[in-house]
Coordinates of C-alpha atoms and ligand atoms in Angstrom, one line a residue:
M14 CA -25.6 8.1 12.6
A15 CA -25.5 11.2 14.8
D16 CA -27.0 10.6 18.3
K17 CA -24.5 12.6 20.3
K18 CA -23.4 16.3 20.1
A19 CA -20.1 18.0 20.7
Q20 CA -20.0 21.7 21.7
L21 CA -17.2 24.0 20.6
I22 CA -16.6 27.1 22.6
I23 CA -14.7 29.7 20.5
E24 CA -13.7 32.8 22.5
G25 CA -15.8 35.8 21.6
A26 CA -18.2 33.7 19.6
A27 CA -21.4 31.8 20.3
P28 CA -20.9 28.1 21.2
V29 CA -21.1 25.8 18.2
E30 CA -22.9 22.5 18.3
L31 CA -21.4 19.7 16.1
P32 CA -22.9 16.2 15.5
V33 CA -20.9 13.2 16.8
L34 CA -21.2 10.3 14.3
T35 CA -20.8 6.7 15.4
G36 CA -19.7 3.8 13.2
T37 CA -20.1 0.1 13.7
V38 CA -16.8 -0.1 15.5
G39 CA -13.9 2.2 16.3
P40 CA -13.7 5.9 17.5
D41 CA -16.7 8.2 17.0
V42 CA -16.1 11.2 14.8
I43 CA -17.0 14.9 15.2
D44 CA -18.7 16.1 12.0
V45 CA -17.1 19.5 11.4
R46 CA -18.6 20.1 7.9
S47 CA -20.7 23.0 9.3
L48 CA -17.7 24.7 10.9
T49 CA -17.0 27.0 8.0
S50 CA -20.2 28.9 9.0
T51 CA -18.2 30.1 12.0
G52 CA -15.4 31.4 9.9
H53 CA -13.0 28.7 11.2
F54 CA -11.3 25.7 9.7
T55 CA -9.9 22.7 11.5
F56 CA -6.1 22.4 11.4
D57 CA -4.6 18.9 11.2
P58 CA -1.4 18.6 9.1
G59 CA -0.7 14.9 8.3
F60 CA -4.4 14.2 9.1
M61 CA -3.4 12.7 12.5
S62 CA -6.9 13.3 13.9
T63 CA -9.0 13.4 10.7
A64 CA -11.4 10.8 9.2
S65 CA -11.5 11.7 5.5
C66 CA -14.4 9.4 4.6
E67 CA -16.8 6.7 5.6
S68 CA -15.8 3.2 4.6
K69 CA -16.9 -0.4 5.0
I70 CA -13.8 -2.1 3.6
T71 CA -11.0 -2.2 6.2
Y72 CA -10.9 -1.6 10.0
I73 CA -7.7 -1.2 12.0
D74 CA -7.5 -1.0 15.8
G75 CA -3.9 0.3 16.2
D76 CA -3.8 -0.1 20.0
K77 CA -4.9 -3.8 19.9
G78 CA -3.1 -4.6 16.6
I79 CA -6.3 -5.7 14.8
L80 CA -6.8 -5.6 11.0
L81 CA -10.1 -6.7 9.5
H82 CA -11.0 -6.8 5.8
R83 CA -14.8 -6.6 5.6
G84 CA -14.9 -8.0 9.2
Y85 CA -12.5 -10.9 8.6
P86 CA -9.2 -10.9 10.6
I87 CA -6.1 -10.7 8.4
E88 CA -4.7 -13.7 10.3
Q89 CA -7.6 -15.9 9.2
L90 CA -7.5 -14.6 5.6
A91 CA -3.7 -15.2 5.4
E92 CA -4.1 -18.8 6.7
K93 CA -7.4 -19.9 5.0
S94 CA -8.0 -17.7 2.0
D95 CA -6.1 -16.9 -1.1
Y96 CA -5.3 -13.6 -2.8
L97 CA -8.0 -13.6 -5.5
E98 CA -10.6 -14.6 -3.0
T99 CA -9.5 -11.7 -0.8
C100 CA -9.7 -9.5 -3.9
Y101 CA -13.3 -10.6 -4.4
L102 CA -14.0 -9.9 -0.7
L103 CA -12.5 -6.4 -0.8
L104 CA -14.3 -5.5 -4.1
N105 CA -17.7 -7.0 -3.3
G106 CA -18.0 -7.0 0.5
E107 CA -18.6 -10.8 1.0
L108 CA -16.6 -14.0 0.5
P109 CA -17.6 -15.6 -2.8
T110 CA -19.4 -18.9 -3.2
A111 CA -17.5 -21.6 -5.0
E112 CA -19.3 -20.6 -8.2
Q113 CA -18.7 -16.9 -7.7
K114 CA -15.0 -17.6 -7.0
A115 CA -14.6 -19.8 -10.1
Q116 CA -16.2 -17.1 -12.2
F117 CA -14.0 -14.3 -10.8
V118 CA -10.8 -16.3 -11.2
S119 CA -11.7 -17.1 -14.8
T120 CA -12.5 -13.4 -15.5
V121 CA -9.2 -12.2 -14.0
K122 CA -7.3 -14.9 -16.0
N123 CA -8.8 -13.6 -19.2
H124 CA -7.5 -10.1 -18.6
T125 CA -3.9 -10.8 -17.6
M126 CA -2.4 -9.9 -21.0
V127 CA -1.6 -6.2 -21.8
H128 CA -2.0 -4.6 -25.2
E129 CA 1.1 -5.5 -27.3
Q130 CA 1.7 -1.8 -27.9
L131 CA 2.1 -1.2 -24.2
K132 CA 5.4 -2.9 -24.4
S133 CA 6.8 -0.1 -26.5
F134 CA 6.4 2.2 -23.5
L135 CA 9.2 0.3 -21.8
N136 CA 11.7 1.2 -24.5
G137 CA 11.4 4.9 -23.5
F138 CA 13.1 4.0 -20.1
R139 CA 16.8 3.3 -19.4
R140 CA 17.3 -0.3 -18.5
D141 CA 18.5 0.8 -15.1
A142 CA 15.5 2.9 -14.3
H143 CA 13.9 2.1 -11.0
P144 CA 11.0 -0.3 -11.6
M145 CA 8.6 2.0 -9.7
A146 CA 9.4 4.8 -12.1
I147 CA 8.5 2.5 -15.0
M148 CA 5.4 1.2 -13.2
C149 CA 4.0 4.7 -12.6
G150 CA 4.4 5.5 -16.3
V151 CA 3.1 2.2 -17.7
V152 CA 0.0 2.0 -15.4
G153 CA -0.9 5.6 -16.1
A154 CA -0.6 4.8 -19.8
L155 CA -3.2 2.0 -19.5
S156 CA -5.8 4.7 -19.7
A157 CA -4.7 5.3 -23.3
F158 CA -5.8 1.8 -24.2
Y159 CA -9.2 1.4 -22.6
H160 CA -11.5 4.1 -24.0
D161 CA -14.3 1.5 -23.7
S162 CA -14.3 1.6 -19.9
L163 CA -13.5 5.1 -18.7
D164 CA -17.0 6.3 -17.9
I165 CA -16.6 6.2 -14.1
N166 CA -20.3 6.8 -13.7
D167 CA -21.1 3.5 -15.3
P168 CA -20.9 0.7 -12.7
H169 CA -19.9 -1.8 -15.4
H170 CA -17.0 0.3 -16.5
R171 CA -15.9 0.6 -12.8
E172 CA -16.1 -3.2 -12.5
I173 CA -14.2 -4.0 -15.7
S174 CA -11.5 -1.4 -14.8
A175 CA -11.1 -3.0 -11.4
V176 CA -10.7 -6.5 -12.9
R177 CA -8.3 -5.3 -15.6
L178 CA -6.0 -3.6 -13.0
V179 CA -6.0 -6.6 -10.6
A180 CA -5.3 -8.9 -13.6
K181 CA -2.6 -6.9 -15.3
M182 CA -0.5 -5.7 -12.4
P183 CA 1.5 -8.9 -12.1
T184 CA 2.1 -8.9 -15.9
I185 CA 3.3 -5.3 -15.8
A186 CA 5.5 -5.9 -12.7
A187 CA 7.1 -8.9 -14.4
M188 CA 7.6 -6.9 -17.6
V189 CA 9.3 -4.1 -15.8
Y190 CA 11.7 -6.6 -14.1
K191 CA 12.5 -8.5 -17.3
Y192 CA 13.1 -5.2 -19.1
S193 CA 15.6 -4.2 -16.4
I194 CA 17.6 -7.4 -16.8
G195 CA 17.4 -7.5 -20.6
Q196 CA 15.5 -10.8 -20.8
P197 CA 12.5 -11.5 -23.1
L198 CA 9.1 -10.6 -21.6
M199 CA 7.1 -13.6 -20.6
Y200 CA 3.4 -13.9 -21.4
P201 CA 1.0 -14.9 -18.6
R202 CA -0.3 -18.4 -18.6
N203 CA -4.0 -19.3 -17.9
D204 CA -3.2 -22.8 -16.6
L205 CA -1.4 -21.3 -13.6
S206 CA -2.8 -19.7 -10.4
Y207 CA -2.4 -15.9 -9.9
S208 CA 0.7 -16.2 -7.7
E209 CA 2.3 -19.1 -9.8
N210 CA 1.7 -17.0 -12.9
F211 CA 3.6 -14.0 -11.4
L212 CA 6.6 -16.2 -10.4
H213 CA 6.5 -17.8 -13.9
M214 CA 6.6 -14.4 -15.6
M215 CA 9.3 -13.2 -13.3
F216 CA 11.7 -16.1 -13.2
N217 CA 11.1 -18.3 -16.3
T218 CA 12.5 -17.6 -19.8
P219 CA 11.4 -18.8 -23.2
C220 CA 14.3 -21.2 -23.1
E221 CA 13.4 -23.0 -19.9
I222 CA 10.0 -23.2 -18.2
K223 CA 10.6 -24.6 -14.7
P224 CA 7.7 -25.7 -12.6
I225 CA 6.7 -23.2 -9.9
S226 CA 7.3 -24.4 -6.3
P227 CA 3.8 -24.7 -4.6
V228 CA 5.4 -23.6 -1.3
L229 CA 6.9 -20.5 -2.9
A230 CA 3.6 -19.8 -4.7
K231 CA 1.8 -20.0 -1.4
A232 CA 4.3 -17.7 0.3
M233 CA 3.9 -15.2 -2.6
D234 CA 0.1 -15.4 -2.4
R235 CA 0.3 -14.8 1.4
I236 CA 2.5 -11.7 0.8
F237 CA -0.1 -10.4 -1.7
I238 CA -2.9 -10.9 0.9
L239 CA -1.0 -9.2 3.7
H240 CA -0.5 -6.1 1.5
A241 CA -3.9 -6.0 -0.1
D242 CA -5.5 -3.0 1.7
H243 CA -5.0 -0.9 4.8
E244 CA -7.7 1.7 5.4
Q245 CA -6.9 5.4 4.5
N246 CA -3.0 5.2 4.3
A247 CA -1.1 7.8 2.3
S248 CA -1.3 6.0 -1.1
T249 CA -5.0 5.1 -0.7
S250 CA -5.8 8.7 0.3
T251 CA -3.9 9.8 -2.9
V252 CA -6.1 7.5 -5.0
R253 CA -9.2 8.8 -3.3
L254 CA -8.2 12.4 -3.8
A255 CA -7.3 11.9 -7.5
G256 CA -10.5 9.9 -8.0
S257 CA -12.6 12.7 -6.4
T258 CA -11.8 14.9 -9.4
G259 CA -13.3 12.3 -11.8
A260 CA -9.9 11.2 -13.1
N261 CA -10.0 7.7 -14.7
P262 CA -9.1 4.7 -12.5
F263 CA -5.8 4.0 -14.3
A264 CA -4.6 7.5 -13.6
C265 CA -5.7 7.2 -10.0
I266 CA -3.8 4.0 -9.5
A267 CA -0.7 5.5 -11.1
A268 CA -1.0 8.3 -8.5
G269 CA -1.2 5.7 -5.7
I270 CA 1.9 4.0 -7.0
A271 CA 3.8 7.3 -6.9
A272 CA 2.7 7.9 -3.3
L273 CA 3.6 4.4 -2.2
W274 CA 7.1 4.7 -3.5
G275 CA 8.2 7.0 -0.6
P276 CA 10.5 5.3 2.0
A277 CA 8.2 6.4 4.8
H278 CA 5.5 4.3 3.1
G279 CA 5.7 1.4 0.7
G280 CA 9.4 2.1 -0.1
A281 CA 10.3 1.0 3.4
N282 CA 10.5 -2.7 2.5
E283 CA 13.4 -1.9 0.1
A284 CA 14.9 0.5 2.7
V285 CA 14.8 -2.2 5.4
L286 CA 17.1 -4.5 3.3
T287 CA 19.4 -1.5 2.6
M288 CA 19.5 -0.9 6.4
L289 CA 20.1 -4.5 7.3
D290 CA 22.9 -4.7 4.8
E291 CA 24.4 -1.5 6.3
I292 CA 24.2 -3.0 9.8
G293 CA 25.8 -6.1 8.4
D294 CA 26.3 -8.1 11.5
V295 CA 24.5 -8.6 14.8
S296 CA 27.5 -7.1 16.6
N297 CA 26.5 -3.7 15.1
V298 CA 22.9 -3.7 16.2
E299 CA 23.4 -1.7 19.4
K300 CA 25.3 1.0 17.4
F301 CA 22.4 1.4 14.9
L302 CA 19.8 1.4 17.7
A303 CA 21.7 4.3 19.3
K304 CA 21.6 6.1 15.9
A305 CA 17.9 5.6 15.6
K306 CA 17.4 7.2 19.1
D307 CA 19.7 10.1 18.4
K308 CA 17.6 13.2 17.7
N309 CA 20.6 14.7 15.7
D310 CA 20.9 11.6 13.5
P311 CA 18.3 11.3 10.7
F312 CA 18.7 7.5 10.8
K313 CA 15.4 5.7 11.5
L314 CA 14.8 2.0 11.9
M315 CA 13.1 1.2 8.6
G316 CA 10.3 -1.3 9.0
F317 CA 9.6 0.0 12.5
G318 CA 6.9 2.4 13.7
H319 CA 3.4 3.1 12.3
R320 CA 1.0 6.0 12.3
V321 CA -1.8 3.8 13.4
Y322 CA -0.4 0.6 15.0
K323 CA 0.9 1.4 18.6
N324 CA 1.1 -2.4 19.0
F325 CA 2.4 -5.2 16.8
D326 CA 1.3 -4.8 13.2
P327 CA -0.6 -8.1 12.8
R328 CA 0.8 -8.5 9.3
A329 CA 4.3 -8.4 10.6
K330 CA 3.6 -11.4 12.8
V331 CA 2.3 -13.5 9.9
M332 CA 5.2 -12.2 7.7
K333 CA 7.8 -13.3 10.3
Q334 CA 6.3 -16.8 10.5
S335 CA 6.4 -17.0 6.7
A336 CA 10.0 -15.8 6.7
D337 CA 11.0 -18.7 8.9
E338 CA 9.0 -21.2 6.7
V339 CA 10.3 -19.9 3.3
L340 CA 14.0 -19.7 4.4
D341 CA 13.8 -23.2 5.9
L342 CA 12.3 -24.5 2.6
L343 CA 15.0 -22.7 0.6
G344 CA 17.7 -24.2 2.9
V345 CA 18.8 -20.7 3.7
E346 CA 19.0 -21.3 7.5
N347 CA 21.2 -18.9 9.4
N348 CA 20.5 -16.3 6.7
P349 CA 22.7 -13.4 8.0
T350 CA 20.1 -10.8 7.0
L351 CA 17.4 -12.7 9.0
Q352 CA 19.7 -13.1 12.0
V353 CA 20.4 -9.3 12.0
A354 CA 16.7 -8.6 11.6
K355 CA 15.7 -10.9 14.5
E356 CA 18.5 -9.5 16.8
L357 CA 17.5 -5.9 15.8
E358 CA 13.8 -6.6 16.6
K359 CA 14.7 -8.2 19.9
A360 CA 17.0 -5.4 21.0
A361 CA 14.5 -2.7 19.9
L362 CA 11.5 -4.3 21.6
A363 CA 13.6 -4.4 24.8
D364 CA 14.7 -0.8 24.5
P365 CA 12.7 1.8 26.6
Y366 CA 12.9 4.4 23.7
F367 CA 10.9 2.2 21.3
A368 CA 8.6 0.9 24.1
E369 CA 7.7 4.5 25.2
K370 CA 7.1 5.6 21.6
K371 CA 5.2 2.4 20.9
L372 CA 7.4 1.5 17.9
F373 CA 6.9 -2.1 16.7
P374 CA 7.9 -3.9 13.5
N375 CA 5.4 -3.1 10.7
V376 CA 4.5 -5.0 7.5
D377 CA 7.7 -4.0 5.8
F378 CA 10.2 -5.3 8.4
Y379 CA 10.2 -9.0 7.3
S380 CA 8.7 -8.9 3.8
G381 CA 11.9 -7.9 2.2
I382 CA 13.8 -10.8 3.8
I383 CA 11.4 -13.3 2.2
L384 CA 11.4 -11.6 -1.1
E385 CA 15.2 -11.5 -1.2
A386 CA 15.3 -15.2 -0.4
M387 CA 12.8 -15.9 -3.2
G388 CA 15.2 -14.2 -5.7
F389 CA 13.6 -10.8 -6.1
P390 CA 16.0 -7.8 -6.3
T391 CA 15.3 -5.1 -3.7
S392 CA 14.2 -2.8 -6.5
M393 CA 11.2 -5.1 -7.1
F394 CA 10.0 -5.0 -3.4
T395 CA 7.9 -1.9 -3.7
P396 CA 6.5 -2.9 -7.2
I397 CA 5.3 -6.1 -5.5
F398 CA 3.7 -4.0 -2.7
A399 CA 2.0 -1.9 -5.4
L400 CA 0.8 -5.0 -7.3
S401 CA -0.7 -6.4 -4.0
R402 CA -2.3 -3.0 -3.0
T403 CA -3.9 -2.3 -6.3
V404 CA -7.0 -4.3 -5.2
G405 CA -7.2 -2.1 -2.1
W406 CA -6.8 1.1 -4.0
I407 CA -9.4 0.2 -6.6
S408 CA -11.9 -1.1 -4.0
Q409 CA -11.6 2.2 -2.1
W410 CA -11.9 4.1 -5.4
K411 CA -15.0 2.1 -6.3
E412 CA -16.6 2.7 -2.9
M413 CA -15.9 6.5 -3.2
I414 CA -17.1 6.9 -6.8
G415 CA -20.2 4.9 -6.0
D416 CA -21.1 7.3 -3.1
P417 CA -23.8 9.6 -4.1
Q418 CA -22.4 12.2 -1.7
L419 CA -19.1 12.3 -3.5
K420 CA -17.5 15.7 -3.4
I421 CA -14.1 16.8 -4.9
G422 CA -11.4 16.7 -2.2
R423 CA -10.2 20.3 -1.6
P424 CA -8.6 21.0 1.9
R425 CA -8.0 24.6 3.0
Q426 CA -5.0 26.0 5.0
L427 CA -3.8 28.3 7.8
Y428 CA -2.2 31.1 5.8
N429 CA 0.7 32.9 7.4
G430 CA 2.3 34.5 4.4
E431 CA 2.4 38.2 3.3
T432 CA -0.9 40.2 3.5
L433 CA -2.0 42.4 0.6
R434 CA 0.8 44.7 -0.8
D435 CA 1.3 46.6 -4.1
Y436 CA 3.8 45.6 -6.8
V437 CA 7.2 47.4 -6.7
D438 CA 8.9 48.2 -10.0
I439 CA 12.3 46.7 -10.3
E440 CA 14.1 50.0 -10.3
N441 CA 12.6 50.8 -6.9
R442 CA 13.5 47.5 -5.2
Ligands
SDX504 C1 3.6 1.5 5.6 O1 -0.4 4.0 6.9 C2 -0.3 2.8 6.6 O2 -1.2 2.0 6.8 C3 0.9 2.4 5.9 C4 1.1 0.9 5.6 C5 0.1 0.4 4.6 O3 -0.1 -0.9 4.7 O4 -0.4 1.1 3.8 O5 1.0 0.2 6.8 C6 2.5 0.6 5.0 O6 3.9 2.5 5.1 C7 4.3 1.0 6.9 C8 5.3 2.1 7.5 C9 6.6 1.8 6.7 N1 7.6 2.9 7.0 C10 8.7 2.7 7.7 O7 8.9 1.6 8.2 C11 9.6 3.9 7.8 C12 10.1 4.0 9.3 N2 8.9 4.5 10.1 C13 8.8 5.9 10.3 O8 9.2 6.7 9.2 C14 7.5 6.2 11.0 O9 7.3 5.4 12.0 C15 6.2 6.3 10.2 C16 6.3 7.2 9.0 C17 5.8 4.9 9.7 C18 5.1 6.8 11.1 O10 5.4 8.1 11.4 P1 4.5 9.1 12.3 O11 3.2 8.4 12.7 O12 4.4 10.4 11.6 O13 5.2 9.1 13.6 P2 6.5 10.1 13.9 O14 7.4 10.1 12.7 O15 5.9 11.4 14.3 O16 7.2 9.3 15.1 C19 6.8 9.5 16.4 C20 8.1 9.5 17.2 C21 9.1 10.5 16.7 O17 9.9 10.8 17.8 P3 9.6 12.2 18.6 O18 9.7 13.4 17.5 O19 8.2 12.1 19.1 O20 10.6 12.3 19.7 O21 8.7 8.2 17.0 C22 10.0 8.4 16.3 C23 10.0 9.7 15.7 O22 11.3 10.3 15.6 N3 10.1 7.3 15.3 C24 11.1 6.6 15.1 C25 10.7 5.7 14.1 N4 9.5 5.9 13.7 C26 9.0 6.9 14.5 N5 12.4 6.5 15.6 C27 13.2 5.6 15.1 N6 12.9 4.7 14.1 C28 11.7 4.7 13.6 N7 11.3 3.9 12.6

């Protein structure tokens, strides 16, 4: 909706009038699509001030530390909903009725198995390959198995691809883990909930099927909810850009997994544990805070800071509360890693450097502590993030592909390389 105008005065040129668009909440945007007619581009590396699309899925207010999924606060979803209900909400825009929820859960359960031949893809990887490397490859390979649902212009194909991805990611993540430790792959079970099933496939073996702790399953489900979607972050923007070319949804999600892997993004949860282990003891916290503040030291406090949140990441608050609950349940009180994390958070929040730069704990700061206490190796932390975020990626992909104004994403540049010059034969160089 454009009811305001912005005026751009470019020296030596006539003023340019640009529409200002207003959403339902959040900052207005200046529509610069007509700017090319002036012979100018906008310049915004890292997209710090750029809205790449319109969306109805997730809203973040970074200054107030607010995160809404289809209008519902993340705190309420984490407390009252469950992951598959949140998936339904993200995919369809509304919370399901009891009947809709039962139908959705049943549909997902009936798509949790992967094609038996997909398992042979694992054998191409070394056992010690990073799980994210395998996950990228295997998820991309899914497009080789679903020729019946790759017409992205068919809403039913988009729907079934979304369900298949949500349903199969836990199976694939568990397969990748079992392969890395040389244990037999576990089949999914339809008598278990989504989170129980994942813990079953991860930690049970054909020799012994232990019951899944309902408290750990609830903690797992909450971790899935907290990572489900997050507006136009780097990996979601990657999925949208790949999708804008018409690439199939499995290839787009594989691209999102690749982008998430970076330590500045989803790889941070693994990097937090590595950092906490390196700090080792609360007595070393001040030394590492000094390193994080030292411009000449590349060390950063992993799990701290955020492009959008300049206040507490609301997910971090829920995650911290969950960490206390899970560690108490597991009888892991006085967990040294948790003690270091709490001391590090307390010292950083009291430090002017972090206060001035508005650096607060983000979603990755506490998640790894819970996952480690639950028995996951650090190499599985980002695959679990990818598993959880798949519903966000595919919801954003569906929204984009369903937009009649869809255009291929193709940014321009500020060129400051060589201008036109003639080729020089080698003997004259
Ligand atoms: C996720 O976008 C999303 O929504 C992502 C995510 C999602 O759900 O999809 O929320 C998930 O990726 C969370 C972020 C996980 N990454 C980390 O925890 C890695 C550590 N954090 C930093 O790398 C950093 O804070 C970023 C990448 C998260 C944000 O970087 P920005 O917005 O580009 O900010 P910046 O790097 O320009 O930092 C601003 C200033 C700089 O100092 P100056 O140059 O201004 O003097 O703050 C400093 C930085 O040096 N700074 C830090 C710091 N983060 C930023 N200093 C020490 N420790 C840190 N963690």
